[in-house]
GROMACS .gro file of N, CA and C in nm:
model
  501
    1MET      N    1  -4.987  11.103  10.402
    1MET     CA    2  -4.937  11.072  10.271
    1MET      C    3  -4.940  11.186  10.178
    2LYS      N    4  -5.055  11.253  10.181
    2LYS     CA    5  -5.073  11.370  10.085
    2LYS      C    6  -4.975  11.485  10.120
    3ILE      N    7  -4.951  11.498  10.256
    3ILE     CA    8  -4.862  11.600  10.299
    3ILE      C    9  -4.718  11.572  10.251
    4ALA      N   10  -4.680  11.446  10.260
    4ALA     CA   11  -4.547  11.404  10.218
    4ALA      C   12  -4.528  11.429  10.070
    5LEU      N   13  -4.632  11.394   9.991
    5LEU     CA   14  -4.628  11.413   9.847
    5LEU      C   15  -4.621  11.564   9.813
    6LEU      N   16  -4.694  11.644   9.885
    6LEU     CA   17  -4.692  11.791   9.864
    6LEU      C   18  -4.553  11.842   9.895
    7LEU      N   19  -4.488  11.796  10.001
    7LEU     CA   20  -4.351  11.841  10.038
    7LEU      C   21  -4.251  11.803   9.929
    8VAL      N   22  -4.264  11.681   9.874
    8VAL     CA   23  -4.171  11.639   9.773
    8VAL      C   24  -4.194  11.722   9.644
    9LEU      N   25  -4.313  11.754   9.606
    9LEU     CA   26  -4.339  11.836   9.491
    9LEU      C   27  -4.290  11.976   9.511
   10CYS      N   28  -4.303  12.034   9.629
   10CYS     CA   29  -4.248  12.168   9.658
   10CYS      C   30  -4.099  12.171   9.651
   11ALA      N   31  -4.031  12.070   9.707
   11ALA     CA   32  -3.889  12.060   9.704
   11ALA      C   33  -3.836  12.044   9.560
   12ALA      N   34  -3.903  11.963   9.482
   12ALA     CA   35  -3.862  11.947   9.342
   12ALA      C   36  -3.878  12.077   9.263
   13SER      N   37  -3.988  12.148   9.290
   13SER     CA   38  -4.011  12.273   9.225
   13SER      C   39  -3.901  12.377   9.264
   14ALA      N   40  -3.864  12.381   9.393
   14ALA     CA   41  -3.757  12.474   9.436
   14ALA      C   42  -3.622  12.439   9.370
   15LEU      N   43  -3.590  12.310   9.363
   15LEU     CA   44  -3.467  12.271   9.298
   15LEU      C   45  -3.465  12.305   9.150
   16ALA      N   46  -3.581  12.292   9.084
   16ALA     CA   47  -3.585  12.325   8.942
   16ALA      C   48  -3.563  12.475   8.920
   17GLN      N   49  -3.602  12.558   9.013
   17GLN     CA   50  -3.588  12.703   9.004
   17GLN      C   51  -3.448  12.746   9.030
   18ASN      N   52  -3.374  12.674   9.114
   18ASN     CA   53  -3.239  12.713   9.150
   18ASN      C   54  -3.138  12.599   9.113
   19PRO      N   55  -3.107  12.593   8.982
   19PRO     CA   56  -3.016  12.489   8.939
   19PRO      C   57  -2.880  12.507   9.001
   20SER      N   58  -2.815  12.399   9.028
   20SER     CA   59  -2.683  12.408   9.094
   20SER      C   60  -2.580  12.469   8.996
   21VAL      N   61  -2.491  12.548   9.048
   21VAL     CA   62  -2.390  12.621   8.970
   21VAL      C   63  -2.265  12.533   8.973
   22ASN      N   64  -2.194  12.519   8.865
   22ASN     CA   65  -2.071  12.444   8.862
   22ASN      C   66  -1.967  12.520   8.946
   23PRO      N   67  -1.912  12.455   9.049
   23PRO     CA   68  -1.817  12.524   9.131
   23PRO      C   69  -1.690  12.569   9.057
   24LEU      N   70  -1.655  12.497   8.951
   24LEU     CA   71  -1.536  12.533   8.873
   24LEU      C   72  -1.559  12.657   8.791
   25ALA      N   73  -1.678  12.714   8.793
   25ALA     CA   74  -1.704  12.839   8.720
   25ALA      C   75  -1.621  12.953   8.780
   26ALA      N   76  -1.566  12.936   8.901
   26ALA     CA   77  -1.480  13.037   8.959
   26ALA      C   78  -1.348  13.047   8.889
   27CYS      N   79  -1.311  12.939   8.821
   27CYS     CA   80  -1.181  12.930   8.752
   27CYS      C   81  -1.195  12.998   8.613
   28GLY      N   82  -1.082  13.021   8.551
   28GLY     CA   83  -1.081  13.073   8.415
   28GLY      C   84  -1.079  12.961   8.316
   29SER      N   85  -1.051  12.992   8.190
   29SER     CA   86  -1.051  12.894   8.083
   29SER      C   87  -0.942  12.788   8.112
   30ASP      N   88  -0.970  12.667   8.058
   30ASP     CA   89  -0.876  12.552   8.088
   30ASP      C   90  -0.740  12.572   8.034
   31GLY      N   91  -0.726  12.626   7.910
   31GLY     CA   92  -0.601  12.638   7.847
   31GLY      C   93  -0.507  12.753   7.888
   32ALA      N   94  -0.552  12.841   7.984
   32ALA     CA   95  -0.474  12.954   8.019
   32ALA      C   96  -0.347  12.910   8.099
   33SER      N   97  -0.235  12.977   8.062
   33SER     CA   98  -0.113  12.954   8.138
   33SER      C   99  -0.039  13.089   8.149
   34PHE      N  100   0.041  13.099   8.253
   34PHE     CA  101   0.112  13.224   8.285
   34PHE      C  102   0.260  13.203   8.291
   35LYS      N  103   0.332  13.310   8.255
   35LYS     CA  104   0.474  13.317   8.282
   35LYS      C  105   0.492  13.419   8.391
   36THR      N  106   0.578  13.387   8.490
   36THR     CA  107   0.597  13.481   8.602
   36THR      C  108   0.741  13.528   8.611
   37LYS      N  109   0.759  13.648   8.664
   37LYS     CA  110   0.885  13.699   8.699
   37LYS      C  111   0.869  13.768   8.833
   38MET      N  112   0.979  13.774   8.912
   38MET     CA  113   0.970  13.829   9.046
   38MET      C  114   1.029  13.968   9.055
   39ASP      N  115   0.965  14.056   9.127
   39ASP     CA  116   1.014  14.191   9.157
   39ASP      C  117   1.053  14.187   9.304
   40ASP      N  118   1.187  14.186   9.328
   40ASP     CA  119   1.244  14.171   9.464
   40ASP      C  120   1.248  14.302   9.540
   41SER      N  121   1.210  14.413   9.480
   41SER     CA  122   1.215  14.540   9.553
   41SER      C  123   1.112  14.537   9.669
   42ARG      N  124   1.133  14.623   9.766
   42ARG     CA  125   1.047  14.622   9.885
   42ARG      C  126   0.906  14.673   9.848
   43HIS      N  127   0.806  14.603   9.900
   43HIS     CA  128   0.665  14.637   9.874
   43HIS      C  129   0.594  14.645  10.006
   44THR      N  130   0.485  14.718  10.011
   44THR     CA  131   0.400  14.718  10.128
   44THR      C  132   0.255  14.688  10.080
   45VAL      N  133   0.170  14.663  10.182
   45VAL     CA  134   0.030  14.635  10.147
   45VAL      C  135  -0.036  14.765  10.106
   46ASP      N  136  -0.098  14.769   9.989
   46ASP     CA  137  -0.167  14.885   9.939
   46ASP      C  138  -0.312  14.885   9.991
   47GLN      N  139  -0.363  15.004  10.016
   47GLN     CA  140  -0.501  15.017  10.053
   47GLN      C  141  -0.585  15.007   9.922
   48PRO      N  142  -0.708  14.960   9.929
   48PRO     CA  143  -0.792  14.949   9.811
   48PRO      C  144  -0.822  15.084   9.750
   49GLU      N  145  -0.859  15.079   9.620
   49GLU     CA  146  -0.910  15.196   9.559
   49GLU      C  147  -1.042  15.237   9.624
   50SER      N  148  -1.082  15.359   9.612
   50SER     CA  149  -1.205  15.404   9.668
   50SER      C  150  -1.321  15.317   9.620
   51GLY      N  151  -1.402  15.272   9.712
   51GLY     CA  152  -1.519  15.193   9.679
   51GLY      C  153  -1.494  15.047   9.642
   52LYS      N  154  -1.370  15.005   9.656
   52LYS     CA  155  -1.331  14.866   9.619
   52LYS      C  156  -1.265  14.796   9.736
   53ALA      N  157  -1.242  14.665   9.718
   53ALA     CA  158  -1.168  14.590   9.813
   53ALA      C  159  -1.046  14.535   9.741
   54ARG      N  160  -0.942  14.490   9.820
   54ARG     CA  161  -0.821  14.438   9.758
   54ARG      C  162  -0.795  14.300   9.814
   55ILE      N  163  -0.765  14.205   9.723
   55ILE     CA  164  -0.728  14.071   9.762
   55ILE      C  165  -0.582  14.047   9.733
   56TYR      N  166  -0.506  13.996   9.834
   56TYR     CA  167  -0.367  13.955   9.815
   56TYR      C  168  -0.366  13.803   9.807
   57PHE      N  169  -0.308  13.753   9.701
   57PHE     CA  170  -0.283  13.609   9.688
   57PHE      C  171  -0.139  13.583   9.709
   58ILE      N  172  -0.111  13.504   9.812
   58ILE     CA  173   0.024  13.474   9.851
   58ILE      C  174   0.049  13.326   9.836
   59HIS      N  175   0.161  13.287   9.776
   59HIS     CA  176   0.194  13.144   9.771
   59HIS      C  177   0.320  13.127   9.859
   60GLU      N  178   0.307  13.035   9.949
   60GLU     CA  179   0.414  13.001  10.043
   60GLU      C  180   0.465  12.866  10.009
   61SER      N  181   0.587  12.851   9.950
   61SER     CA  182   0.635  12.720   9.907
   61SER      C  183   0.711  12.641  10.014
   62GLY      N  184   0.758  12.717  10.118
   62GLY     CA  185   0.833  12.650  10.223
   62GLY      C  186   0.978  12.619  10.184
   63THR      N  187   1.019  12.658  10.066
   63THR     CA  188   1.155  12.635  10.020
   63THR      C  189   1.197  12.754   9.933
   64PRO      N  190   1.325  12.786   9.940
   64PRO     CA  191   1.377  12.893   9.853
   64PRO      C  192   1.401  12.843   9.711
   65LEU      N  193   1.399  12.713   9.688
   65LEU     CA  194   1.423  12.656   9.555
   65LEU      C  195   1.300  12.671   9.467
   66SER      N  196   1.323  12.719   9.347
   66SER     CA  197   1.206  12.743   9.259
   66SER      C  198   1.216  12.661   9.129
   67LEU      N  199   1.331  12.597   9.101
   67LEU     CA  200   1.347  12.521   8.981
   67LEU      C  201   1.260  12.397   8.987
   68GLY      N  202   1.172  12.379   8.893
   68GLY     CA  203   1.084  12.263   8.895
   68GLY      C  204   0.960  12.278   8.978
   69TYR      N  205   0.954  12.395   9.050
   69TYR     CA  206   0.832  12.417   9.139
   69TYR      C  207   0.718  12.463   9.051
   70PRO      N  208   0.600  12.408   9.070
   70PRO     CA  209   0.486  12.446   8.984
   70PRO      C  210   0.438  12.589   9.011
   71THR      N  211   0.385  12.649   8.905
   71THR     CA  212   0.318  12.780   8.916
   71THR      C  213   0.176  12.758   8.959
   72THR      N  214   0.127  12.849   9.046
   72THR     CA  215  -0.015  12.841   9.086
   72THR      C  216  -0.086  12.959   9.025
   73LYS      N  217  -0.186  12.932   8.942
   73LYS     CA  218  -0.266  13.038   8.886
   73LYS      C  219  -0.394  13.059   8.967
   74LEU      N  220  -0.440  13.184   8.972
   74LEU     CA  221  -0.554  13.217   9.061
   74LEU      C  222  -0.662  13.290   8.976
   75GLY      N  223  -0.787  13.251   9.008
   75GLY     CA  224  -0.901  13.309   8.938
   75GLY      C  225  -0.996  13.371   9.036
   76VAL      N  226  -1.069  13.475   8.985
   76VAL     CA  227  -1.172  13.538   9.058
   76VAL      C  228  -1.296  13.544   8.966
   77ASP      N  229  -1.404  13.489   9.010
   77ASP     CA  230  -1.530  13.498   8.939
   77ASP      C  231  -1.522  13.456   8.791
   78GLY      N  232  -1.443  13.348   8.763
   78GLY     CA  233  -1.438  13.292   8.627
   78GLY      C  234  -1.331  13.350   8.541
   79LYS      N  235  -1.246  13.434   8.593
   79LYS     CA  236  -1.133  13.492   8.516
   79LYS      C  237  -1.005  13.470   8.584
   80TRP      N  238  -0.900  13.420   8.517
   80TRP     CA  239  -0.770  13.410   8.577
   80TRP      C  240  -0.716  13.553   8.592
   81VAL      N  241  -0.668  13.580   8.712
   81VAL     CA  242  -0.617  13.720   8.740
   81VAL      C  243  -0.469  13.726   8.762
   82GLY      N  244  -0.399  13.611   8.767
   82GLY     CA  245  -0.257  13.614   8.780
   82GLY      C  246  -0.205  13.484   8.833
   83ALA      N  247  -0.077  13.480   8.862
   83ALA     CA  248  -0.010  13.358   8.905
   83ALA      C  249   0.105  13.383   9.000
   84ASN      N  250   0.132  13.289   9.083
   84ASN     CA  251   0.248  13.295   9.174
   84ASN      C  252   0.338  13.175   9.147
   85HIS      N  253   0.466  13.199   9.169
   85HIS     CA  254   0.565  13.090   9.155
   85HIS      C  255   0.656  13.094   9.273
   86SER      N  256   0.670  12.981   9.338
   86SER     CA  257   0.751  12.970   9.462
   86SER      C  258   0.698  13.071   9.568
   87ASN      N  259   0.784  13.127   9.650
   87ASN     CA  260   0.738  13.223   9.751
   87ASN      C  261   0.716  13.358   9.681
   88SER      N  262   0.589  13.397   9.667
   88SER     CA  263   0.557  13.524   9.601
   88SER      C  264   0.413  13.563   9.630
   89TYR      N  265   0.376  13.683   9.583
   89TYR     CA  266   0.239  13.734   9.601
   89TYR      C  267   0.204  13.827   9.490
   90PHE      N  268   0.073  13.854   9.470
   90PHE     CA  269   0.025  13.967   9.388
   90PHE      C  270  -0.113  14.002   9.446
   91SER      N  271  -0.166  14.114   9.399
   91SER     CA  272  -0.297  14.158   9.450
   91SER      C  273  -0.387  14.204   9.333
   92VAL      N  274  -0.516  14.204   9.360
   92VAL     CA  275  -0.615  14.257   9.266
   92VAL      C  276  -0.721  14.335   9.339
   93SER      N  277  -0.783  14.428   9.274
   93SER     CA  278  -0.895  14.503   9.328
   93SER      C  279  -1.026  14.435   9.282
   94VAL      N  280  -1.126  14.434   9.370
   94VAL     CA  281  -1.254  14.380   9.335
   94VAL      C  282  -1.367  14.470   9.387
   95GLU      N  283  -1.479  14.460   9.326
   95GLU     CA  284  -1.594  14.534   9.367
   95GLU      C  285  -1.644  14.468   9.499
   96PRO      N  286  -1.720  14.544   9.581
   96PRO     CA  287  -1.784  14.487   9.698
   96PRO      C  288  -1.884  14.376   9.655
   97GLY      N  289  -1.905  14.277   9.737
   97GLY     CA  290  -1.998  14.173   9.710
   97GLY      C  291  -1.936  14.034   9.718
   98GLU      N  292  -2.010  13.932   9.684
   98GLU     CA  293  -1.965  13.793   9.691
   98GLU      C  294  -1.871  13.765   9.572
   99HIS      N  295  -1.763  13.698   9.602
   99HIS     CA  296  -1.666  13.655   9.496
   99HIS      C  297  -1.627  13.514   9.521
  100HIS      N  298  -1.602  13.448   9.405
  100HIS     CA  299  -1.559  13.309   9.409
  100HIS      C  300  -1.422  13.295   9.355
  101LEU      N  301  -1.337  13.230   9.434
  101LEU     CA  302  -1.192  13.220   9.409
  101LEU      C  303  -1.157  13.076   9.360
  102CYS      N  304  -1.055  13.069   9.275
  102CYS     CA  305  -1.007  12.940   9.231
  102CYS      C  306  -0.853  12.946   9.227
  103ALA      N  307  -0.788  12.841   9.275
  103ALA     CA  308  -0.644  12.822   9.268
  103ALA      C  309  -0.619  12.690   9.197
  104ALA      N  310  -0.532  12.688   9.097
  104ALA     CA  311  -0.504  12.569   9.022
  104ALA      C  312  -0.359  12.565   8.992
  105LEU      N  313  -0.303  12.444   8.985
  105LEU     CA  314  -0.162  12.425   8.951
  105LEU      C  315  -0.147  12.429   8.800
  106GLN      N  316  -0.039  12.495   8.756
  106GLN     CA  317  -0.001  12.499   8.617
  106GLN      C  318   0.126  12.416   8.604
  107SER      N  319   0.119  12.288   8.581
  107SER     CA  320   0.235  12.202   8.581
  107SER      C  321   0.209  12.077   8.500
  108SER      N  322   0.310  12.032   8.434
  108SER     CA  323   0.301  11.903   8.365
  108SER      C  324   0.360  11.791   8.456
  109LEU      N  325   0.429  11.828   8.563
  109LEU     CA  326   0.494  11.733   8.652
  109LEU      C  327   0.409  11.689   8.769
  110VAL      N  328   0.315  11.774   8.810
  110VAL     CA  329   0.230  11.750   8.926
  110VAL      C  330   0.087  11.735   8.873
  111GLY      N  331   0.013  11.642   8.930
  111GLY     CA  332  -0.126  11.621   8.888
  111GLY      C  333  -0.215  11.746   8.904
  112SER      N  334  -0.322  11.745   8.830
  112SER     CA  335  -0.417  11.860   8.831
  112SER      C  336  -0.476  11.875   8.971
  113ARG      N  337  -0.460  11.991   9.029
  113ARG     CA  338  -0.519  12.025   9.156
  113ARG      C  339  -0.594  12.156   9.149
  114VAL      N  340  -0.709  12.163   9.208
  114VAL     CA  341  -0.790  12.284   9.212
  114VAL      C  342  -0.840  12.304   9.358
  115GLU      N  343  -0.840  12.429   9.407
  115GLU     CA  344  -0.896  12.462   9.532
  115GLU      C  345  -0.990  12.580   9.511
  116LEU      N  346  -1.101  12.580   9.579
  116LEU     CA  347  -1.201  12.684   9.564
  116LEU      C  348  -1.240  12.745   9.693
  117ALA      N  349  -1.286  12.873   9.691
  117ALA     CA  350  -1.329  12.942   9.810
  117ALA      C  351  -1.424  13.054   9.765
  118HIS      N  352  -1.503  13.100   9.858
  118HIS     CA  353  -1.579  13.225   9.829
  118HIS      C  354  -1.577  13.312   9.954
  119PHE      N  355  -1.602  13.442   9.933
  119PHE     CA  356  -1.607  13.535  10.044
  119PHE      C  357  -1.686  13.656  10.001
  120GLN      N  358  -1.723  13.734  10.105
  120GLN     CA  359  -1.798  13.857  10.082
  120GLN      C  360  -1.703  13.972  10.105
  121ALA      N  361  -1.673  14.050   9.993
  121ALA     CA  362  -1.585  14.164  10.000
  121ALA      C  363  -1.657  14.287  10.042
  122GLU      N  364  -1.597  14.366  10.130
  122GLU     CA  365  -1.649  14.494  10.172
  122GLU      C  366  -1.556  14.603  10.118
  123ALA      N  367  -1.614  14.714  10.074
  123ALA     CA  368  -1.535  14.830  10.027
  123ALA      C  369  -1.443  14.873  10.132
  124GLY      N  370  -1.316  14.905  10.091
  124GLY     CA  371  -1.217  14.958  10.186
  124GLY      C  372  -1.144  14.852  10.266
  125LYS      N  373  -1.178  14.725  10.244
  125LYS     CA  374  -1.111  14.614  10.323
  125LYS      C  375  -1.004  14.546  10.236
  126VAL      N  376  -0.906  14.492  10.307
  126VAL     CA  377  -0.798  14.414  10.240
  126VAL      C  378  -0.809  14.268  10.285
  127TYR      N  379  -0.801  14.176  10.196
  127TYR     CA  380  -0.818  14.031  10.226
  127TYR      C  381  -0.690  13.961  10.181
  128PHE      N  382  -0.648  13.859  10.254
  128PHE     CA  383  -0.532  13.783  10.222
  128PHE      C  384  -0.567  13.634  10.205
  129TYR      N  385  -0.524  13.574  10.096
  129TYR     CA  386  -0.542  13.427  10.083
  129TYR      C  387  -0.410  13.364  10.049
  130ARG      N  388  -0.384  13.257  10.114
  130ARG     CA  389  -0.256  13.183  10.095
  130ARG      C  390  -0.279  13.053  10.024
  131THR      N  391  -0.190  13.023   9.930
  131THR     CA  392  -0.188  12.888   9.871
  131THR      C  393  -0.055  12.820   9.913
  132ARG      N  394  -0.067  12.692   9.934
  132ARG     CA  395   0.050  12.611   9.962
  132ARG      C  396   0.037  12.478   9.894
  133LEU      N  397   0.144  12.421   9.853
  133LEU     CA  398   0.145  12.292   9.791
  133LEU      C  399   0.212  12.192   9.881
  134VAL      N  400   0.144  12.089   9.924
  134VAL     CA  401   0.200  11.989  10.015
  134VAL      C  402   0.223  11.865   9.931
  135MET      N  403   0.349  11.822   9.928
  135MET     CA  404   0.380  11.699   9.851
  135MET      C  405   0.460  11.606   9.934
  136SER      N  406   0.434  11.476   9.913
  136SER     CA  407   0.516  11.372   9.968
  136SER      C  408   0.515  11.261   9.861
  137ARG      N  409   0.558  11.145   9.901
  137ARG     CA  410   0.565  11.032   9.806
  137ARG      C  411   0.422  10.990   9.760
  138SER      N  412   0.328  11.009   9.853
  138SER     CA  413   0.193  10.955   9.820
  138SER      C  414   0.085  11.064   9.821
  139ILE      N  415   0.119  11.193   9.852
  139ILE     CA  416   0.020  11.298   9.860
  139ILE      C  417   0.066  11.419   9.780
  140GLU      N  418  -0.028  11.475   9.707
  140GLU     CA  419  -0.008  11.603   9.643
  140GLU      C  420  -0.134  11.681   9.676
  141LEU      N  421  -0.120  11.789   9.755
  141LEU     CA  422  -0.236  11.864   9.801
  141LEU      C  423  -0.210  12.011   9.782
  142LEU      N  424  -0.301  12.078   9.712
  142LEU     CA  425  -0.300  12.225   9.698
  142LEU      C  426  -0.394  12.277   9.804
  143ASP      N  427  -0.351  12.381   9.879
  143ASP     CA  428  -0.433  12.436   9.981
  143ASP      C  429  -0.457  12.584   9.955
  144LEU      N  430  -0.580  12.634   9.964
  144LEU     CA  431  -0.616  12.771   9.952
  144LEU      C  432  -0.694  12.807  10.080
  145GLU      N  433  -0.638  12.903  10.152
  145GLU     CA  434  -0.706  12.945  10.278
  145GLU      C  435  -0.697  13.092  10.306
  146PRO      N  436  -0.801  13.150  10.373
  146PRO     CA  437  -0.790  13.285  10.418
  146PRO      C  438  -0.682  13.299  10.520
  147LEU      N  439  -0.617  13.409  10.521
  147LEU     CA  440  -0.503  13.433  10.604
  147LEU      C  441  -0.523  13.552  10.703
  148ASP      N  442  -0.481  13.540  10.821
  148ASP     CA  443  -0.486  13.653  10.914
  148ASP      C  444  -0.410  13.771  10.860
  149SER      N  445  -0.462  13.892  10.881
  149SER     CA  446  -0.397  14.011  10.822
  149SER      C  447  -0.252  14.035  10.870
  150ASP      N  448  -0.230  14.000  10.997
  150ASP     CA  449  -0.090  14.020  11.042
  150ASP      C  450   0.006  13.927  10.965
  151GLN      N  451  -0.032  13.800  10.949
  151GLN     CA  452   0.054  13.707  10.879
  151GLN      C  453   0.061  13.746  10.730
  152GLY      N  454  -0.053  13.793  10.674
  152GLY     CA  455  -0.054  13.835  10.532
  152GLY      C  456   0.040  13.952  10.512
  153ARG      N  457   0.040  14.049  10.601
  153ARG     CA  458   0.133  14.164  10.586
  153ARG      C  459   0.278  14.122  10.602
  154TYR      N  460   0.302  14.030  10.692
  154TYR     CA  461   0.440  13.978  10.713
  154TYR      C  462   0.490  13.910  10.586
  155LEU      N  463   0.406  13.829  10.525
  155LEU     CA  464   0.447  13.753  10.406
  155LEU      C  465   0.467  13.851  10.287
  156VAL      N  466   0.381  13.948  10.269
  156VAL     CA  467   0.393  14.048  10.163
  156VAL      C  468   0.527  14.120  10.184
  157ASP      N  469   0.559  14.151  10.304
  157ASP     CA  470   0.687  14.221  10.329
  157ASP      C  471   0.806  14.131  10.308
  158SER      N  472   0.788  13.997  10.323
  158SER     CA  473   0.898  13.901  10.308
  158SER      C  474   0.918  13.848  10.171
  159PHE      N  475   0.812  13.844  10.086
  159PHE     CA  476   0.817  13.778   9.954
  159PHE      C  477   0.824  13.877   9.844
  160PRO      N  478   0.878  13.832   9.728
  160PRO     CA  479   0.880  13.924   9.612
  160PRO      C  480   0.735  13.929   9.548
  161LEU      N  481   0.714  14.038   9.478
  161LEU     CA  482   0.593  14.054   9.399
  161LEU      C  483   0.603  13.971   9.275
  162SER      N  484   0.498  13.897   9.243
  162SER     CA  485   0.489  13.813   9.125
  162SER      C  486   0.424  13.896   9.016
  163ILE      N  487   0.498  13.913   8.904
  163ILE     CA  488   0.438  13.982   8.794
  163ILE      C  489   0.419  13.870   8.684
  164SER      N  490   0.292  13.848   8.654
  164SER     CA  491   0.259  13.736   8.566
  164SER      C  492   0.195  13.791   8.438
  165THR      N  493   0.229  13.727   8.328
  165THR     CA  494   0.171  13.753   8.196
  165THR      C  495   0.121  13.626   8.138
  166ARG      N  496   0.007  13.634   8.068
  166ARG     CA  497  -0.043  13.521   7.998
  166ARG      C  498   0.046  13.480   7.881
  167LYS      N  499   0.067  13.349   7.869
  167LYS     CA  500   0.145  13.297   7.759
  167LYS      C  501   0.062  13.294   7.630
   0.00000   0.00000   0.00000
C-alpha cells in the first residue's frame, strides 16, 4: 500500500513539473487570413540555406477547379507561414531541431478543420508535407501528411508556386 501511494505521489509530481502543452500552439493567431496568387512559371526544389532545413507544403486538391475551393493556411511553431489554394505549393526555411506544424482551412463554406504534425529537422535536408481536403455529403476531412521526396519533387514540378500575403 505504501509503495502504491509513493508511486502515485511521484507520478503526480512529475505531471506537475511537465504541464501539457496545447497542441494548437503550433498554429498562428485565430484571425489570420491569406490572399493567394499563383506563379505558373517552372520551379524546381531548392536546396536549404546553409545550416538550415527546407519544408515544402503542397496542397493537392484533386481537381483543376479552384472557384469556391477553400484556402489552406499553414503554420510552423505558432506562426502562420503561408497558404495554398487548389493545387499549389510553397516552401520555408527552418532551423534544425523539433518543429510543430499546423494546417487549417480558411473558409466560411467549410467547417473549421485543423491538422497537426511534428518532426525533427536536420540541417541540409528537404522535407515535403502534403495537405488534401476530402469532402463528401457527410464528411469533411483535412489531411496533413509527410510525403515521399520523389512524390514531393513531382508535385512541385507539376503545381504552381503559391504566393500568399496576409490580408
